[in-house]
Short mmCIF file of C-alpha atoms and ligand atoms in Angstrom, two decimals:
data_model
loop_
_atom_site.label_atom_id
_atom_site.label_comp_id
_atom_site.label_asym_id
_atom_site.label_seq_id
_atom_site.Cartn_x
_atom_site.Cartn_y
_atom_site.Cartn_z
CA MET F 1 122.94 45.68 -25.25
CA PRO F 2 123.22 44.76 -28.96
CA ASP F 3 119.98 43.71 -30.58
CA ASP F 4 120.42 40.05 -31.66
CA SER F 5 116.73 39.24 -31.99
CA HIS F 6 117.17 38.91 -35.77
CA ASN F 7 119.86 36.17 -35.38
CA SER F 8 117.43 33.29 -35.34
CA GLU F 9 115.92 34.31 -38.67
CA LEU F 10 116.92 32.44 -41.82
CA PRO F 11 119.88 34.04 -43.65
CA PRO F 12 119.51 34.89 -47.36
CA GLU F 13 119.52 31.61 -49.24
CA THR F 14 122.91 30.58 -50.67
CA LYS F 15 124.39 27.21 -51.58
CA LEU F 16 126.22 27.11 -48.25
CA THR F 17 123.27 28.09 -46.08
CA ARG F 18 121.12 25.51 -47.85
CA SER F 19 123.74 22.85 -47.08
CA LYS F 20 124.08 23.95 -43.48
CA LEU F 21 120.34 23.84 -42.96
CA ARG F 22 120.26 20.34 -44.45
CA TRP F 23 123.21 19.18 -42.34
CA ALA F 24 121.43 20.43 -39.22
CA LYS F 25 118.31 18.55 -40.19
CA GLU F 26 120.29 15.38 -40.92
CA GLN F 27 122.46 15.87 -37.80
CA LYS F 28 125.47 15.41 -40.07
CA PHE F 29 128.95 15.11 -38.50
CA LEU F 30 127.52 14.35 -35.07
CA THR F 31 129.05 11.29 -33.44
CA GLY F 32 128.28 9.32 -30.29
CA ARG F 33 124.78 10.01 -29.12
CA GLU F 34 123.26 10.31 -32.59
CA MET F 35 124.82 7.10 -33.88
CA VAL F 36 122.60 4.17 -34.82
CA PRO F 37 122.80 1.68 -31.93
CA GLY F 38 124.99 -1.26 -32.89
CA ALA F 39 126.24 0.33 -36.12
CA GLU F 40 129.68 0.68 -34.50
CA ARG F 41 130.89 -2.35 -32.64
CA LEU F 42 132.90 -0.40 -30.05
CA PRO F 43 130.67 2.07 -28.15
CA PRO F 44 131.93 5.66 -27.60
CA GLY F 45 134.54 6.10 -24.86
CA GLN F 46 135.36 2.38 -24.70
CA HIS F 47 138.68 0.61 -25.37
CA LEU F 48 139.26 -3.04 -26.16
CA THR F 49 140.83 -5.47 -23.72
CA ARG F 50 141.82 -9.07 -24.37
CA ASP F 51 141.79 -10.21 -20.73
CA TRP F 52 138.69 -10.24 -18.54
CA PRO F 53 138.83 -7.89 -15.53
CA VAL F 54 136.98 -8.85 -12.33
CA LEU F 55 134.65 -6.22 -10.85
CA ASP F 56 132.38 -6.62 -7.86
CA LEU F 57 131.74 -5.30 -4.34
CA GLY F 58 134.57 -7.45 -2.94
CA ILE F 59 132.50 -10.40 -1.72
CA GLN F 60 132.78 -13.45 -3.99
CA PRO F 61 130.29 -15.96 -2.56
CA ASP F 62 131.04 -19.66 -2.82
CA VAL F 63 127.75 -21.35 -3.77
CA PRO F 64 128.05 -25.15 -4.11
CA LEU F 65 125.82 -26.70 -6.79
CA SER F 66 124.23 -28.92 -4.13
CA THR F 67 122.72 -25.92 -2.32
CA TRP F 68 122.37 -23.50 -5.27
CA ARG F 69 118.81 -22.29 -5.94
CA LEU F 70 117.34 -19.83 -8.40
CA GLN F 71 114.07 -18.27 -7.33
CA ILE F 72 111.58 -16.60 -9.66
CA LEU F 73 109.16 -14.49 -7.66
CA GLY F 74 106.88 -11.47 -7.66
CA LYS F 75 104.33 -10.84 -10.41
CA VAL F 76 104.45 -14.20 -12.20
CA ALA F 77 101.77 -16.84 -12.77
CA GLU F 78 104.27 -19.53 -11.83
CA PRO F 79 106.83 -18.72 -9.13
CA LEU F 80 109.80 -21.09 -9.31
CA ASP F 81 112.39 -22.33 -6.88
CA LEU F 82 114.86 -24.18 -9.09
CA SER F 83 117.60 -26.55 -8.01
CA TRP F 84 120.70 -26.96 -10.18
CA ASP F 85 119.18 -30.06 -11.80
CA ASP F 86 115.87 -28.27 -12.44
CA PHE F 87 117.80 -25.44 -14.10
CA GLN F 88 119.82 -27.84 -16.28
CA ALA F 89 116.55 -29.43 -17.44
CA LEU F 90 115.41 -26.12 -19.00
CA PRO F 91 116.21 -25.54 -22.71
CA GLN F 92 119.88 -24.53 -23.10
CA SER F 93 121.15 -21.86 -25.50
CA THR F 94 124.56 -20.68 -26.73
CA PHE F 95 125.07 -16.98 -27.57
CA LEU F 96 128.10 -15.01 -28.76
CA SER F 97 128.33 -11.42 -27.51
CA ASP F 98 130.56 -8.50 -26.48
CA ILE F 99 131.03 -7.10 -22.96
CA HIS F 100 130.99 -3.34 -22.35
CA CYS F 101 131.90 -2.22 -18.83
CA VAL F 102 131.17 1.34 -17.70
CA THR F 103 134.79 1.61 -16.48
CA THR F 104 135.57 1.78 -20.27
CA TRP F 105 136.83 -1.71 -21.11
CA SER F 106 135.09 -3.84 -23.71
CA ARG F 107 135.75 -7.49 -24.53
CA TYR F 108 134.66 -9.00 -27.84
CA ASP F 109 133.45 -12.51 -28.72
CA ASN F 110 132.36 -14.14 -25.48
CA THR F 111 130.57 -17.46 -25.90
CA TRP F 112 127.94 -17.98 -23.22
CA GLU F 113 125.84 -21.07 -22.50
CA GLY F 114 122.83 -21.25 -20.25
CA VAL F 115 119.10 -20.56 -20.22
CA SER F 116 117.88 -17.67 -22.36
CA THR F 117 115.73 -15.15 -20.52
CA ARG F 118 113.05 -15.74 -23.18
CA ASP F 119 112.86 -19.44 -22.34
CA LEU F 120 112.68 -18.56 -18.66
CA LEU F 121 109.86 -16.06 -19.33
CA MET F 122 107.92 -18.75 -21.22
CA ARG F 123 108.26 -20.99 -18.21
CA CYS F 124 107.31 -18.56 -15.39
CA ASP F 125 104.67 -16.59 -17.31
CA PRO F 126 104.95 -12.99 -16.00
CA ALA F 127 101.72 -11.12 -15.19
CA GLU F 128 100.36 -8.54 -17.65
CA SER F 129 101.20 -5.93 -15.02
CA ALA F 130 104.90 -6.89 -14.76
CA THR F 131 107.06 -4.14 -16.30
CA HIS F 132 110.46 -4.54 -14.60
CA VAL F 133 112.70 -7.10 -12.93
CA MET F 134 115.01 -6.80 -9.94
CA LEU F 135 117.96 -9.20 -9.92
CA HIS F 136 119.12 -10.37 -6.49
CA SER F 137 122.54 -11.94 -5.99
CA TYR F 138 124.21 -14.11 -3.36
CA ASP F 139 126.57 -11.25 -2.39
CA GLY F 140 123.64 -8.92 -1.67
CA TYR F 141 124.01 -7.05 -4.97
CA THR F 142 120.90 -5.91 -6.81
CA THR F 143 120.31 -4.42 -10.26
CA ASN F 144 117.09 -3.53 -12.11
CA LEU F 145 116.02 -3.92 -15.72
CA ALA F 146 112.96 -3.07 -17.79
CA LEU F 147 111.26 -6.27 -18.91
CA GLU F 148 112.05 -5.60 -22.59
CA ASP F 149 115.78 -5.30 -21.78
CA PHE F 150 115.71 -8.46 -19.67
CA ALA F 151 113.95 -10.22 -22.58
CA ALA F 152 116.53 -9.17 -25.21
CA PRO F 153 117.04 -11.98 -27.74
CA ASN F 154 120.67 -12.60 -26.67
CA ALA F 155 120.19 -12.24 -22.90
CA LEU F 156 120.69 -15.34 -20.77
CA ILE F 157 121.39 -16.79 -17.37
CA ALA F 158 124.81 -18.17 -18.15
CA THR F 159 126.55 -21.11 -16.53
CA HIS F 160 129.41 -21.44 -19.05
CA TRP F 161 131.86 -19.04 -20.71
CA GLN F 162 134.06 -20.19 -23.63
CA GLY F 163 132.91 -23.78 -23.01
CA GLN F 164 133.93 -23.88 -19.33
CA PRO F 165 131.85 -23.41 -16.15
CA ILE F 166 131.94 -19.71 -15.21
CA ALA F 167 134.63 -19.18 -12.57
CA ARG F 168 133.52 -18.09 -9.12
CA GLU F 169 135.14 -14.63 -9.48
CA HIS F 170 133.07 -14.03 -12.65
CA GLY F 171 129.78 -14.99 -11.02
CA GLY F 172 129.56 -18.78 -11.20
CA PRO F 173 127.61 -21.02 -10.80
CA ALA F 174 125.23 -18.74 -12.78
CA ARG F 175 125.13 -15.09 -13.74
CA LEU F 176 122.95 -12.91 -15.90
CA VAL F 177 124.36 -11.65 -19.23
CA VAL F 178 122.55 -8.73 -20.91
CA PRO F 179 125.00 -7.80 -23.67
CA HIS F 180 123.33 -4.61 -24.98
CA LEU F 181 123.70 -2.79 -21.63
CA TYR F 182 126.74 -1.86 -19.50
CA PHE F 183 127.97 -4.93 -17.65
CA TRP F 184 126.87 -3.83 -14.17
CA LYS F 185 123.35 -4.86 -15.26
CA SER F 186 124.65 -8.44 -15.64
CA ALA F 187 124.27 -9.73 -12.08
CA LYS F 188 126.86 -12.29 -10.97
CA TRP F 189 125.99 -15.12 -8.49
CA LEU F 190 122.33 -14.82 -9.41
CA ARG F 191 119.97 -15.91 -6.63
CA ALA F 192 116.53 -14.50 -7.52
CA ILE F 193 114.64 -12.71 -10.26
CA GLU F 194 111.79 -10.59 -8.93
CA PHE F 195 109.08 -9.36 -11.31
CA LEU F 196 107.77 -5.89 -10.47
CA GLU F 197 104.80 -3.72 -11.43
CA ALA F 198 106.91 -0.56 -11.18
CA ASP F 199 110.58 0.30 -11.60
CA LYS F 200 112.86 0.26 -8.56
CA ARG F 201 116.59 1.07 -8.58
CA GLY F 202 119.29 -1.46 -7.75
CA PHE F 203 122.67 -0.95 -6.07
CA TRP F 204 124.59 1.08 -8.67
CA GLU F 205 121.41 2.75 -9.91
CA VAL F 206 120.94 4.46 -6.51
CA ASN F 207 124.67 5.20 -6.34
CA GLY F 208 125.08 7.58 -9.25
CA TYR F 209 124.75 5.24 -12.22
CA HIS F 210 122.22 5.43 -15.03
CA ASN F 211 118.95 3.58 -14.70
CA HIS F 212 119.02 2.22 -18.26
CA ALA F 213 122.78 1.90 -19.13
CA ASP F 214 122.91 1.83 -22.95
CA PRO F 215 126.64 1.93 -23.90
CA TRP F 216 125.99 3.40 -27.38
CA ALA F 217 124.13 6.33 -25.82
CA GLU F 218 126.82 6.59 -23.10
CA GLU F 219 124.22 6.22 -20.38
CA ARG F 220 126.93 5.97 -17.72
CA TYR F 221 125.80 8.17 -14.87
CA SER F 222 122.53 8.95 -13.17
CA GLU F 223 120.26 11.19 -15.21
CA ASP F 224 119.07 13.15 -12.16
N1 MTE X 301 126.43 -10.01 -7.79
C1 MTE X 301 127.14 -9.05 -8.36
N2 MTE X 301 127.03 -8.90 -9.69
C2 MTE X 301 127.74 -7.93 -10.31
C3 MTE X 301 128.58 -7.05 -9.59
C4 MTE X 301 128.65 -7.25 -8.19
O1 MTE X 301 129.36 -6.52 -7.44
N3 MTE X 301 127.93 -8.26 -7.62
N4 MTE X 301 129.29 -6.09 -10.26
C5 MTE X 301 128.81 -5.70 -11.57
C6 MTE X 301 129.77 -4.93 -12.30
S1 MTE X 301 129.98 -3.32 -11.81
C7 MTE X 301 130.43 -5.42 -13.40
S2 MTE X 301 131.38 -4.43 -14.37
C8 MTE X 301 130.35 -6.84 -13.76
C9 MTE X 301 131.75 -7.44 -13.76
O2 MTE X 301 131.71 -8.78 -14.12
P1 MTE X 301 133.11 -9.55 -14.21
O3 MTE X 301 133.77 -9.44 -12.85
O4 MTE X 301 132.78 -10.94 -14.58
O5 MTE X 301 133.92 -8.84 -15.26
O6 MTE X 301 129.55 -7.57 -12.86
C10 MTE X 301 128.40 -6.89 -12.42
N5 MTE X 301 127.62 -7.83 -11.66
MO1 MO X 302 131.16 -2.24 -13.61
#
């Protein structure tokens, strides 16, 4: 067997070896995973679409506004059980953001209106011990988020898209929108937000998908 134990030693210093050592230190020429989040608008492995595909488990619940409720439960000082009118009475925000779906389509410039997660957090006052949320939907879907991701400055519970009520197939009357993560984290037909003291995986997270889901880090599939 050839002796290669010397191969990890530094070569004699030349202009090229100095550059190569510096490039390694700076991670020069690396793309994707080493890129500054948000520096590129289109995340790696994504392509742009102009239409808006529909993705779900195949059940599209019909929830009339008269019976719609949004429950806030778990580790919060003030659990809530909001009617549609209660929800409309909360401060309303408008955010512009891009959609990135793990199936590789992205859609730019979506205008969303609804209640920002920050305004909701102010209202329900999560316990010190709350670290995660589980989203529960009317079709039985669940997805989990760390509290800091749920509380992102442009995250909201949206009732309108491009100035119109969100269509049933896209999660109306109200859906979550967390733009900095793959779109499966954005629960459609939102029914309840449960505050947790420990992380727990939702539907796709126990079925092979990544727990965190950052598109710029290509966190597509389960890490274990
Ligand atoms: N309640 C519920 N929310 C859901 C899903 C679902 O099946 N049920 N699918 C998720 C997935 S995988 C994606 S990509 C987006 C799709 O949203 P859209 O159909 O509005 O494009 O919703 C997410 N939210
Ligand atoms: Mo998805």
